[in-house]
Amino acid sequence: MPSTPRLAFLDRSRTLAPPGWSRWLVPPAALSVHLAIGQAYAWSVFKSPLESSLDLSGTASALPFQLGIVMLGLSAAFGGTLVERNGPRWAMFVSLVCFSSGFLVAALGAATRQYWLVVLGYGFIGGIGLGIGYISPVSTLMKWFPDRPGMATGIAIMGFGGGALIASPWSTRLLDAFGEDSSGIASTFLVHALTYGAFMALGVLLVRVPPDGWRPAGWEPPSTPGRLVSTAHVSARNAIRTPQFWCLWVVLCMNVTAGIGILEKAAPMITDYFADTSASVTTSAAAGFVALLSAANMTGRLLWSSTSDLLGRKNMYRIYLGVGALMYLALAQLGDSSKPLFVVCALVILSFYGGGFATVPAYLKDLFGTYQVGAIHGRLLTAWSLAGVLGPFIVNKVADHQKETGHTGPGLYSLSMSIMIGLLVVGFVANELIRPVNPRFHEPAGEPVEQTAAQPAEKPAEKGTDR
């Protein structure tokens, strides 16, 4: 069915790059979307105002963020094939509409003191925008940068980690200007809806896809790829039938759970840790800590994913999970003894958290090829959905319980830290179990693997299965 003239510019055919198009224009297009939806990582700035203005517990105030992450994973999983079929411009436009309208509904909820509307808008509607926007550039970047897939996805996905670097101080200033009551929160949400909508539109207009078979000038695929780097292709339907997919699912889930627990409660956590010391933390300093974590998250996405092009994906995840567990151990045992030590450990953990997100698309490309890698990535992000609930739930629930039993300061979080160490060990073991994909899951040799709008996503998968 042809598109209506009004939406014809969203067609995949309209995004085909003309001769001479620079591939370096694609990462900025992806960044314009990821920097906007990365605002989700600054949710902790709204926790205290919402708790005081709407009389919420710490667990309840985390619900919009948790639901947003759940919907991110689910929409990425169910929409991944549509993103592959319709192209990145369509995906970015859908993300823009959902993310901005989610803020509008949340603003209405805050203004009317109906918290369920905040949850519905920011968590459910906005979460769909998060998922579609997050995976929108992945497959496109893989095709534009076959020579440096880790770096390419790191450039774009670092925007999601860096979104809070902008949103945290900006949201704090807006709340200072409008007030931290329900009316001030509503006004802040409204400004976010309009500003982010305009910013994301830049990516919608700029993004392009390469012609079929395009390669960077002078680059040829390596003749002897690494042991875990496949030159074959696996469909999304077949990928979820492999043990490699589920091992990587566990790896991502454990790494995300460990990082997101700190990130969601960052501002109150550092305040609690040093509340009973002479080095107490002010509200503005706590907001600055959130911004620092965002910077580490963002930097880790580019730094560690680029490093994975040299060390290999499996070795990189050994560092994320193994060294990350040691950082949590340091926080649990020594975190309150030194503010610099606390900050450094948290920054390393968040850099690994971000690096894990940016490295996983390249890991998927190594294991399953570029065919439908965006759809496979979307299915893998269901691990993020579980982790988005699990991480904040562990940290908030344990802290609420510890507070009820009279604990203060680091005592609110020591048990949570121990749980996170255990989860990272589980992820480490799962990473060790990853092996090359069995050839029976590969697409038949000679079959076309470039997907177009007219090519159904599931048909080749069945051929590969029957082989």
Tab-separated table of C-alpha atoms in Angstrom:
chain	number	residue	atom	x	y	z
A	1	MET	CA	0.000	0.000	0.000
A	2	PRO	CA	1.519	3.357	-0.948
A	3	SER	CA	2.049	5.895	1.802
A	4	THR	CA	-0.086	8.991	2.008
A	5	PRO	CA	1.694	12.052	0.597
A	6	ARG	CA	1.838	13.635	4.024
A	7	LEU	CA	3.907	10.769	5.458
A	8	ALA	CA	5.759	9.743	2.299
A	9	PHE	CA	8.994	11.209	3.654
A	10	LEU	CA	8.997	8.409	6.269
A	11	ASP	CA	9.289	5.691	3.609
A	12	ARG	CA	12.495	3.698	3.687
A	13	SER	CA	12.998	4.480	-0.020
A	14	ARG	CA	13.151	8.196	0.834
A	15	THR	CA	16.058	7.618	3.225
A	16	LEU	CA	18.417	5.992	0.700
A	17	ALA	CA	21.685	7.938	0.729
A	18	PRO	CA	22.656	9.658	-2.532
A	19	PRO	CA	26.139	9.114	-4.015
A	20	GLY	CA	28.827	10.844	-1.993
A	21	TRP	CA	26.807	10.931	1.228
A	22	SER	CA	29.105	10.981	4.261
A	23	ARG	CA	28.497	8.159	6.713
A	24	TRP	CA	29.643	10.461	9.528
A	25	LEU	CA	26.326	12.307	9.304
A	26	VAL	CA	24.472	9.234	10.547
A	27	PRO	CA	25.839	9.131	14.139
A	28	PRO	CA	24.701	12.748	14.785
A	29	ALA	CA	21.226	11.782	13.562
A	30	ALA	CA	21.195	8.892	16.004
A	31	LEU	CA	22.580	11.110	18.761
A	32	SER	CA	19.749	13.622	18.409
A	33	VAL	CA	17.297	10.885	19.328
A	34	HIS	CA	19.415	9.141	21.950
A	35	LEU	CA	20.362	12.342	23.781
A	36	ALA	CA	16.644	13.102	24.108
A	37	ILE	CA	15.382	9.712	25.260
A	38	GLY	CA	18.416	9.420	27.546
A	39	GLN	CA	16.553	11.846	29.805
A	40	ALA	CA	15.179	8.688	31.438
A	41	TYR	CA	18.449	8.362	33.342
A	42	ALA	CA	17.774	11.668	35.091
A	43	TRP	CA	14.509	10.426	36.631
A	44	SER	CA	16.030	10.452	40.130
A	45	VAL	CA	15.910	14.283	40.017
A	46	PHE	CA	12.085	14.044	40.080
A	47	LYS	CA	11.881	11.433	42.838
A	48	SER	CA	12.096	13.708	45.889
A	49	PRO	CA	9.732	16.409	44.494
A	50	LEU	CA	7.167	13.747	43.572
A	51	GLU	CA	7.490	12.017	46.927
A	52	SER	CA	6.929	15.232	48.859
A	53	SER	CA	4.214	16.747	46.637
A	54	LEU	CA	2.201	13.549	46.094
A	55	ASP	CA	3.095	11.740	49.343
A	56	LEU	CA	4.810	8.764	47.678
A	57	SER	CA	7.278	6.180	48.975
A	58	GLY	CA	10.664	5.691	47.347
A	59	THR	CA	9.417	2.475	45.755
A	60	ALA	CA	6.289	4.165	44.351
A	61	SER	CA	8.202	7.137	42.940
A	62	ALA	CA	10.403	4.725	40.971
A	63	LEU	CA	7.381	3.227	39.162
A	64	PRO	CA	7.349	5.557	36.092
A	65	PHE	CA	11.039	4.866	35.513
A	66	GLN	CA	10.612	1.124	36.006
A	67	LEU	CA	7.611	0.925	33.676
A	68	GLY	CA	9.468	3.048	31.113
A	69	ILE	CA	12.339	0.558	31.056
A	70	VAL	CA	9.902	-2.372	30.856
A	71	MET	CA	8.165	-0.775	27.887
A	72	LEU	CA	11.540	0.026	26.337
A	73	GLY	CA	12.402	-3.658	26.225
A	74	LEU	CA	8.949	-4.833	25.154
A	75	SER	CA	8.501	-2.233	22.414
A	76	ALA	CA	12.022	-2.913	21.157
A	77	ALA	CA	11.295	-6.642	21.073
A	78	PHE	CA	7.919	-6.426	19.356
A	79	GLY	CA	8.809	-3.457	17.165
A	80	GLY	CA	12.277	-4.589	16.126
A	81	THR	CA	11.107	-6.288	12.941
A	82	LEU	CA	9.008	-3.236	12.016
A	83	VAL	CA	12.034	-1.006	12.512
A	84	GLU	CA	14.080	-3.250	10.196
A	85	ARG	CA	11.308	-3.248	7.602
A	86	ASN	CA	10.251	0.415	7.672
A	87	GLY	CA	13.662	1.965	8.225
A	88	PRO	CA	15.238	4.334	10.747
A	89	ARG	CA	13.334	7.507	9.782
A	90	TRP	CA	9.966	5.877	10.474
A	91	ALA	CA	11.293	4.530	13.785
A	92	MET	CA	12.683	7.885	14.890
A	93	PHE	CA	9.391	9.610	14.050
A	94	VAL	CA	7.386	7.079	16.084
A	95	SER	CA	9.829	7.554	18.959
A	96	LEU	CA	9.425	11.344	18.785
A	97	VAL	CA	5.613	11.150	18.910
A	98	CYS	CA	5.494	8.665	21.801
A	99	PHE	CA	8.245	10.260	23.898
A	100	SER	CA	6.908	13.814	23.637
A	101	SER	CA	3.250	12.843	24.106
A	102	GLY	CA	4.277	10.774	27.134
A	103	PHE	CA	5.646	13.917	28.767
A	104	LEU	CA	2.414	15.770	27.918
A	105	VAL	CA	0.291	13.107	29.634
A	106	ALA	CA	2.666	13.090	32.615
A	107	ALA	CA	2.358	16.885	32.834
A	108	LEU	CA	-1.428	16.543	32.977
A	109	GLY	CA	-1.083	13.933	35.713
A	110	ALA	CA	1.196	16.138	37.812
A	111	ALA	CA	-1.049	19.199	37.338
A	112	THR	CA	-4.161	17.266	38.444
A	113	ARG	CA	-2.278	15.279	41.130
A	114	GLN	CA	-3.271	12.030	39.403
A	115	TYR	CA	-0.141	9.958	39.770
A	116	TRP	CA	-1.476	7.158	37.581
A	117	LEU	CA	-1.375	9.592	34.653
A	118	VAL	CA	2.302	10.284	35.363
A	119	VAL	CA	2.931	6.540	35.321
A	120	LEU	CA	0.866	6.085	32.142
A	121	GLY	CA	2.453	8.996	30.306
A	122	TYR	CA	6.102	8.820	31.309
A	123	GLY	CA	6.231	5.073	31.892
A	124	PHE	CA	3.928	3.444	29.330
A	125	ILE	CA	3.627	5.882	26.398
A	126	GLY	CA	7.063	7.422	26.843
A	127	GLY	CA	8.569	3.963	27.367
A	128	ILE	CA	7.381	2.906	23.903
A	129	GLY	CA	9.215	5.933	22.521
A	130	LEU	CA	12.316	4.847	24.441
A	131	GLY	CA	12.332	1.362	22.935
A	132	ILE	CA	11.638	2.303	19.321
A	133	GLY	CA	14.065	5.224	19.482
A	134	TYR	CA	16.798	3.174	21.124
A	135	ILE	CA	16.980	0.498	18.428
A	136	SER	CA	16.178	2.800	15.509
A	137	PRO	CA	19.790	3.433	14.369
A	138	VAL	CA	21.438	0.115	15.306
A	139	SER	CA	21.084	-1.843	12.060
A	140	THR	CA	21.763	1.294	9.986
A	141	LEU	CA	24.986	2.050	11.862
A	142	MET	CA	26.160	-1.546	11.436
A	143	LYS	CA	25.756	-1.208	7.683
A	144	TRP	CA	27.514	2.178	7.536
A	145	PHE	CA	30.417	1.062	9.781
A	146	PRO	CA	31.186	-2.633	9.105
A	147	ASP	CA	34.851	-1.857	9.770
A	148	ARG	CA	34.271	-0.426	13.270
A	149	PRO	CA	30.927	-1.698	14.618
A	150	GLY	CA	31.774	-1.240	18.293
A	151	MET	CA	32.834	2.366	17.813
A	152	ALA	CA	29.829	3.169	15.612
A	153	THR	CA	27.211	1.895	18.021
A	154	GLY	CA	29.170	3.437	20.879
A	155	ILE	CA	28.975	6.905	19.315
A	156	ALA	CA	25.209	6.712	18.964
A	157	ILE	CA	24.305	4.808	22.097
A	158	MET	CA	26.523	7.026	24.234
A	159	GLY	CA	23.849	9.649	23.622
A	160	PHE	CA	21.380	7.617	25.648
A	161	GLY	CA	23.837	7.495	28.521
A	162	GLY	CA	24.687	11.170	28.128
A	163	GLY	CA	21.090	12.341	28.034
A	164	ALA	CA	21.026	12.763	31.790
A	165	LEU	CA	24.181	14.879	31.632
A	166	ILE	CA	21.984	17.505	30.001
A	167	ALA	CA	18.658	16.623	31.594
A	168	SER	CA	19.770	16.436	35.224
A	169	PRO	CA	21.010	20.035	35.703
A	170	TRP	CA	18.406	21.345	33.244
A	171	SER	CA	15.540	19.642	35.086
A	172	THR	CA	16.915	20.864	38.416
A	173	ARG	CA	16.970	24.473	37.164
A	174	LEU	CA	13.443	24.177	35.779
A	175	LEU	CA	12.190	22.817	39.097
A	176	ASP	CA	13.941	25.680	40.898
A	177	ALA	CA	12.253	28.158	38.559
A	178	PHE	CA	8.759	26.602	38.489
A	179	GLY	CA	8.765	25.130	41.989
A	180	GLU	CA	8.896	21.558	43.283
A	181	ASP	CA	5.155	21.280	43.899
A	182	SER	CA	2.836	19.422	41.516
A	183	SER	CA	2.332	22.542	39.382
A	184	GLY	CA	6.071	23.088	38.994
A	185	ILE	CA	6.623	19.454	38.061
A	186	ALA	CA	3.855	19.716	35.434
A	187	SER	CA	5.444	22.813	33.913
A	188	THR	CA	8.827	21.091	33.787
A	189	PHE	CA	7.319	18.066	32.019
A	190	LEU	CA	5.641	20.373	29.487
A	191	VAL	CA	8.896	22.146	28.630
A	192	HIS	CA	10.570	18.744	28.218
A	193	ALA	CA	7.854	17.567	25.806
A	194	LEU	CA	8.226	20.548	23.487
A	195	THR	CA	12.010	20.838	23.592
A	196	TYR	CA	12.766	17.163	23.105
A	197	GLY	CA	10.223	16.906	20.285
A	198	ALA	CA	11.980	19.657	18.338
A	199	PHE	CA	15.429	18.181	19.003
A	200	MET	CA	14.456	14.659	17.900
A	201	ALA	CA	13.016	16.048	14.654
A	202	LEU	CA	16.597	16.817	13.554
A	203	GLY	CA	17.417	13.118	13.537
A	204	VAL	CA	14.242	12.264	11.643
A	205	LEU	CA	15.241	14.644	8.841
A	206	LEU	CA	18.954	13.764	8.732
A	207	VAL	CA	19.122	9.951	8.887
A	208	ARG	CA	19.975	7.931	5.743
A	209	VAL	CA	20.547	4.248	4.892
A	210	PRO	CA	23.356	3.014	2.583
A	211	PRO	CA	22.690	1.350	-0.790
A	212	ASP	CA	22.664	-2.455	-0.755
A	213	GLY	CA	26.171	-3.880	-0.751
A	214	TRP	CA	27.848	-0.593	0.169
A	215	ARG	CA	31.315	-0.784	1.759
A	216	PRO	CA	33.737	1.878	3.027
A	217	ALA	CA	36.353	2.820	0.451
A	218	GLY	CA	39.305	0.443	0.566
A	219	TRP	CA	37.776	-1.856	3.206
A	220	GLU	CA	37.354	-5.596	2.750
A	221	PRO	CA	35.911	-8.053	5.300
A	222	PRO	CA	38.711	-9.867	7.189
A	223	SER	CA	39.608	-13.211	5.620
A	224	THR	CA	40.239	-14.825	9.023
A	225	PRO	CA	37.635	-13.505	11.481
A	226	GLY	CA	37.926	-14.211	15.206
A	227	ARG	CA	36.528	-17.370	16.755
A	228	LEU	CA	33.292	-15.711	17.850
A	229	VAL	CA	32.993	-13.556	14.714
A	230	SER	CA	30.740	-15.167	12.113
A	231	THR	CA	30.590	-14.317	8.429
A	232	ALA	CA	27.225	-16.085	8.167
A	233	HIS	CA	23.813	-14.638	8.996
A	234	VAL	CA	21.084	-15.706	11.409
A	235	SER	CA	17.485	-14.486	11.317
A	236	ALA	CA	15.759	-13.022	14.356
A	237	ARG	CA	13.439	-16.032	14.555
A	238	ASN	CA	16.352	-18.460	14.590
A	239	ALA	CA	18.532	-16.359	16.894
A	240	ILE	CA	16.191	-16.754	19.862
A	241	ARG	CA	16.461	-20.527	19.450
A	242	THR	CA	20.195	-20.498	20.100
A	243	PRO	CA	21.858	-20.870	23.525
A	244	GLN	CA	24.139	-17.947	22.606
A	245	PHE	CA	21.184	-15.556	22.549
A	246	TRP	CA	20.003	-16.598	26.002
A	247	CYS	CA	23.487	-16.565	27.526
A	248	LEU	CA	23.915	-13.023	26.221
A	249	TRP	CA	20.420	-12.204	27.530
A	250	VAL	CA	21.535	-13.230	31.034
A	251	VAL	CA	24.794	-11.274	30.651
A	252	LEU	CA	22.942	-8.086	29.701
A	253	CYS	CA	20.275	-8.541	32.376
A	254	MET	CA	22.806	-8.981	35.177
A	255	ASN	CA	25.017	-6.104	34.044
A	256	VAL	CA	22.050	-3.758	33.681
A	257	THR	CA	20.482	-4.748	37.014
A	258	ALA	CA	23.733	-3.974	38.813
A	259	GLY	CA	24.093	-0.535	37.228
A	260	ILE	CA	20.514	0.648	37.038
A	261	GLY	CA	19.929	0.155	40.758
A	262	ILE	CA	22.505	2.844	41.523
A	263	LEU	CA	21.453	5.082	38.665
A	264	GLU	CA	17.763	5.222	39.582
A	265	LYS	CA	18.483	6.135	43.213
A	266	ALA	CA	21.748	8.014	42.699
A	267	ALA	CA	20.808	11.359	44.251
A	268	PRO	CA	19.242	10.020	47.487
A	269	MET	CA	21.866	7.270	47.773
A	270	ILE	CA	24.914	9.548	48.001
A	271	THR	CA	22.976	11.804	50.370
A	272	ASP	CA	22.173	8.860	52.667
A	273	TYR	CA	25.714	7.471	52.564
A	274	PHE	CA	27.227	10.629	54.019
A	275	ALA	CA	24.250	12.022	55.971
A	276	ASP	CA	25.796	11.207	59.351
A	277	THR	CA	29.276	12.461	58.498
A	278	SER	CA	30.927	15.854	58.362
A	279	ALA	CA	30.987	15.534	54.552
A	280	SER	CA	27.202	15.683	54.056
A	281	VAL	CA	25.907	16.102	50.512
A	282	THR	CA	23.631	18.986	49.493
A	283	THR	CA	20.772	18.686	47.026
A	284	SER	CA	22.692	20.510	44.311
A	285	ALA	CA	25.766	18.334	44.919
A	286	ALA	CA	23.599	15.212	44.634
A	287	ALA	CA	22.276	16.486	41.298
A	288	GLY	CA	25.884	17.047	40.237
A	289	PHE	CA	26.653	13.444	41.194
A	290	VAL	CA	23.823	12.285	38.916
A	291	ALA	CA	25.351	14.334	36.109
A	292	LEU	CA	28.785	12.779	36.767
A	293	LEU	CA	27.280	9.309	36.596
A	294	SER	CA	25.675	10.267	33.307
A	295	ALA	CA	29.059	11.422	32.000
A	296	ALA	CA	30.627	8.095	33.033
A	297	ASN	CA	27.740	6.215	31.459
A	298	MET	CA	28.161	8.193	28.241
A	299	THR	CA	31.968	7.995	28.160
A	300	GLY	CA	31.933	4.263	28.868
A	301	ARG	CA	29.658	3.646	25.912
A	302	LEU	CA	32.170	5.074	23.460
A	303	LEU	CA	35.410	4.175	25.259
A	304	TRP	CA	34.688	0.555	26.147
A	305	SER	CA	32.754	-0.320	22.981
A	306	SER	CA	35.639	1.036	20.877
A	307	THR	CA	38.058	-0.962	23.038
A	308	SER	CA	36.007	-4.068	22.312
A	309	ASP	CA	36.955	-3.730	18.628
A	310	LEU	CA	40.523	-4.434	19.789
A	311	LEU	CA	40.043	-6.839	22.733
A	312	GLY	CA	36.994	-8.723	21.496
A	313	ARG	CA	33.482	-8.646	22.927
A	314	LYS	CA	33.838	-11.618	25.262
A	315	ASN	CA	36.984	-10.224	26.905
A	316	MET	CA	35.294	-6.851	27.288
A	317	TYR	CA	32.380	-8.393	29.169
A	318	ARG	CA	34.813	-10.223	31.421
A	319	ILE	CA	36.034	-6.790	32.473
A	320	TYR	CA	32.533	-5.329	32.853
A	321	LEU	CA	31.329	-8.147	35.076
A	322	GLY	CA	34.497	-9.113	36.953
A	323	VAL	CA	35.879	-5.673	37.733
A	324	GLY	CA	32.326	-4.408	38.303
A	325	ALA	CA	31.858	-6.962	41.090
A	326	LEU	CA	35.069	-5.720	42.731
A	327	MET	CA	33.793	-2.128	42.562
A	328	TYR	CA	30.584	-3.130	44.334
A	329	LEU	CA	32.623	-4.926	46.977
A	330	ALA	CA	34.616	-1.730	47.560
A	331	LEU	CA	31.377	0.280	47.906
A	332	ALA	CA	29.930	-2.207	50.369
A	333	GLN	CA	33.037	-2.356	52.558
A	334	LEU	CA	34.625	1.087	52.235
A	335	GLY	CA	32.114	3.373	50.506
A	336	ASP	CA	31.330	5.590	53.497
A	337	SER	CA	34.975	6.001	54.517
A	338	SER	CA	35.813	8.313	51.631
A	339	LYS	CA	33.614	10.386	49.360
A	340	PRO	CA	36.167	10.302	46.485
A	341	LEU	CA	36.318	6.487	46.758
A	342	PHE	CA	32.517	6.266	46.661
A	343	VAL	CA	32.331	8.519	43.604
A	344	VAL	CA	35.145	6.737	41.717
A	345	CYS	CA	33.650	3.273	42.297
A	346	ALA	CA	30.213	4.466	41.207
A	347	LEU	CA	31.685	6.102	38.103
A	348	VAL	CA	33.502	2.901	37.098
A	349	ILE	CA	30.339	0.828	37.624
A	350	LEU	CA	28.299	3.222	35.486
A	351	SER	CA	30.958	3.316	32.764
A	352	PHE	CA	30.761	-0.495	32.589
A	353	TYR	CA	26.983	-0.303	32.619
A	354	GLY	CA	27.018	2.037	29.629
A	355	GLY	CA	29.774	0.109	27.900
A	356	GLY	CA	27.740	-3.081	28.171
A	357	PHE	CA	24.852	-1.475	26.299
A	358	ALA	CA	27.072	-0.108	23.535
A	359	THR	CA	29.053	-3.323	23.094
A	360	VAL	CA	26.116	-5.709	22.904
A	361	PRO	CA	24.987	-4.778	19.342
A	362	ALA	CA	28.501	-5.535	18.077
A	363	TYR	CA	28.501	-8.795	20.084
A	364	LEU	CA	25.228	-9.712	18.359
A	365	LYS	CA	26.681	-8.784	14.969
A	366	ASP	CA	29.698	-11.022	15.646
A	367	LEU	CA	27.505	-13.971	16.605
A	368	PHE	CA	24.539	-13.594	14.220
A	369	GLY	CA	25.685	-11.343	11.333
A	370	THR	CA	24.101	-8.070	10.221
A	371	TYR	CA	20.911	-9.590	8.816
A	372	GLN	CA	18.038	-8.557	11.147
A	373	VAL	CA	20.545	-7.556	13.843
A	374	GLY	CA	18.238	-4.688	14.824
A	375	ALA	CA	15.358	-7.095	15.396
A	376	ILE	CA	17.616	-9.465	17.366
A	377	HIS	CA	18.824	-6.518	19.431
A	378	GLY	CA	15.231	-5.552	20.130
A	379	ARG	CA	14.431	-9.032	21.419
A	380	LEU	CA	17.552	-9.017	23.579
A	381	LEU	CA	16.451	-5.779	25.226
A	382	THR	CA	13.696	-7.676	27.047
A	383	ALA	CA	16.573	-8.357	29.445
A	384	TRP	CA	16.612	-4.612	30.087
A	385	SER	CA	12.871	-4.751	30.831
A	386	LEU	CA	13.426	-7.236	33.636
A	387	ALA	CA	16.519	-5.434	34.879
A	388	GLY	CA	14.655	-2.118	34.868
A	389	VAL	CA	12.253	-3.566	37.421
A	390	LEU	CA	14.709	-5.750	39.296
A	391	GLY	CA	17.501	-3.222	39.929
A	392	PRO	CA	15.403	-0.341	41.332
A	393	PHE	CA	13.168	-2.825	43.200
A	394	ILE	CA	16.122	-4.413	44.980
A	395	VAL	CA	17.705	-1.103	45.969
A	396	ASN	CA	14.465	0.696	46.930
A	397	LYS	CA	12.782	-2.232	48.662
A	398	VAL	CA	15.839	-3.127	50.692
A	399	ALA	CA	16.411	0.539	51.606
A	400	ASP	CA	12.757	1.000	52.660
A	401	HIS	CA	12.938	-2.162	54.794
A	402	GLN	CA	16.255	-1.190	56.353
A	403	LYS	CA	14.885	2.248	57.155
A	404	GLU	CA	11.893	0.688	58.926
A	405	THR	CA	14.245	-1.422	61.058
A	406	GLY	CA	16.242	1.611	62.157
A	407	HIS	CA	19.212	1.455	59.791
A	408	THR	CA	20.725	4.666	58.445
A	409	GLY	CA	23.519	5.726	56.092
A	410	PRO	CA	25.366	2.902	54.293
A	411	GLY	CA	23.317	0.365	56.262
A	412	LEU	CA	20.417	1.135	53.932
A	413	TYR	CA	22.347	-0.266	50.951
A	414	SER	CA	24.887	-2.850	52.178
A	415	LEU	CA	22.578	-5.807	51.494
A	416	SER	CA	21.735	-4.447	48.022
A	417	MET	CA	25.432	-4.195	47.197
A	418	SER	CA	25.973	-7.836	48.144
A	419	ILE	CA	23.070	-8.912	45.931
A	420	MET	CA	24.527	-6.970	42.992
A	421	ILE	CA	27.881	-8.734	43.408
A	422	GLY	CA	26.100	-12.087	43.169
A	423	LEU	CA	24.252	-11.033	40.028
A	424	LEU	CA	27.474	-9.928	38.318
A	425	VAL	CA	29.053	-13.308	39.106
A	426	VAL	CA	26.068	-15.017	37.430
A	427	GLY	CA	26.565	-12.798	34.372
A	428	PHE	CA	30.286	-13.602	34.293
A	429	VAL	CA	29.550	-17.339	34.174
A	430	ALA	CA	26.955	-16.851	31.400
A	431	ASN	CA	29.510	-14.935	29.304
A	432	GLU	CA	32.003	-17.790	29.670
A	433	LEU	CA	29.432	-20.205	28.251
A	434	ILE	CA	29.071	-18.320	24.921
A	435	ARG	CA	30.390	-20.287	21.943
A	436	PRO	CA	30.110	-19.834	18.124
A	437	VAL	CA	26.606	-20.321	16.728
A	438	ASN	CA	25.900	-23.766	15.283
A	439	PRO	CA	25.778	-23.600	11.444
A	440	ARG	CA	22.320	-25.199	11.419
A	441	PHE	CA	20.924	-21.814	12.474
A	442	HIS	CA	22.592	-19.954	9.584
A	443	GLU	CA	20.717	-18.655	6.564
A	444	PRO	CA	21.337	-20.773	3.417
A	445	ALA	CA	24.417	-19.733	1.443
A	446	GLY	CA	23.598	-17.529	-1.517
A	447	GLU	CA	20.313	-16.242	-0.079
A	448	PRO	CA	19.968	-12.435	-0.116
A	449	VAL	CA	20.338	-11.008	3.361
A	450	GLU	CA	19.702	-7.322	2.801
A	451	GLN	CA	16.200	-6.546	4.025
A	452	THR	CA	13.975	-4.118	2.212
A	453	ALA	CA	10.539	-2.759	2.865
A	454	ALA	CA	9.011	-5.253	0.457
A	455	GLN	CA	10.802	-8.273	1.879
A	456	PRO	CA	8.936	-9.999	4.730
A	457	ALA	CA	11.144	-10.427	7.774
A	458	GLU	CA	10.118	-13.962	8.721
A	459	LYS	CA	10.239	-15.790	5.393
A	460	PRO	CA	14.039	-16.344	5.174
A	461	ALA	CA	14.077	-17.525	8.797
A	462	GLU	CA	11.930	-20.530	7.978
A	463	LYS	CA	14.251	-21.495	5.133
A	464	GLY	CA	17.230	-21.377	7.465
A	465	THR	CA	15.420	-23.582	9.984
A	466	ASP	CA	14.518	-26.213	7.392
A	467	ARG	CA	18.057	-26.532	6.234
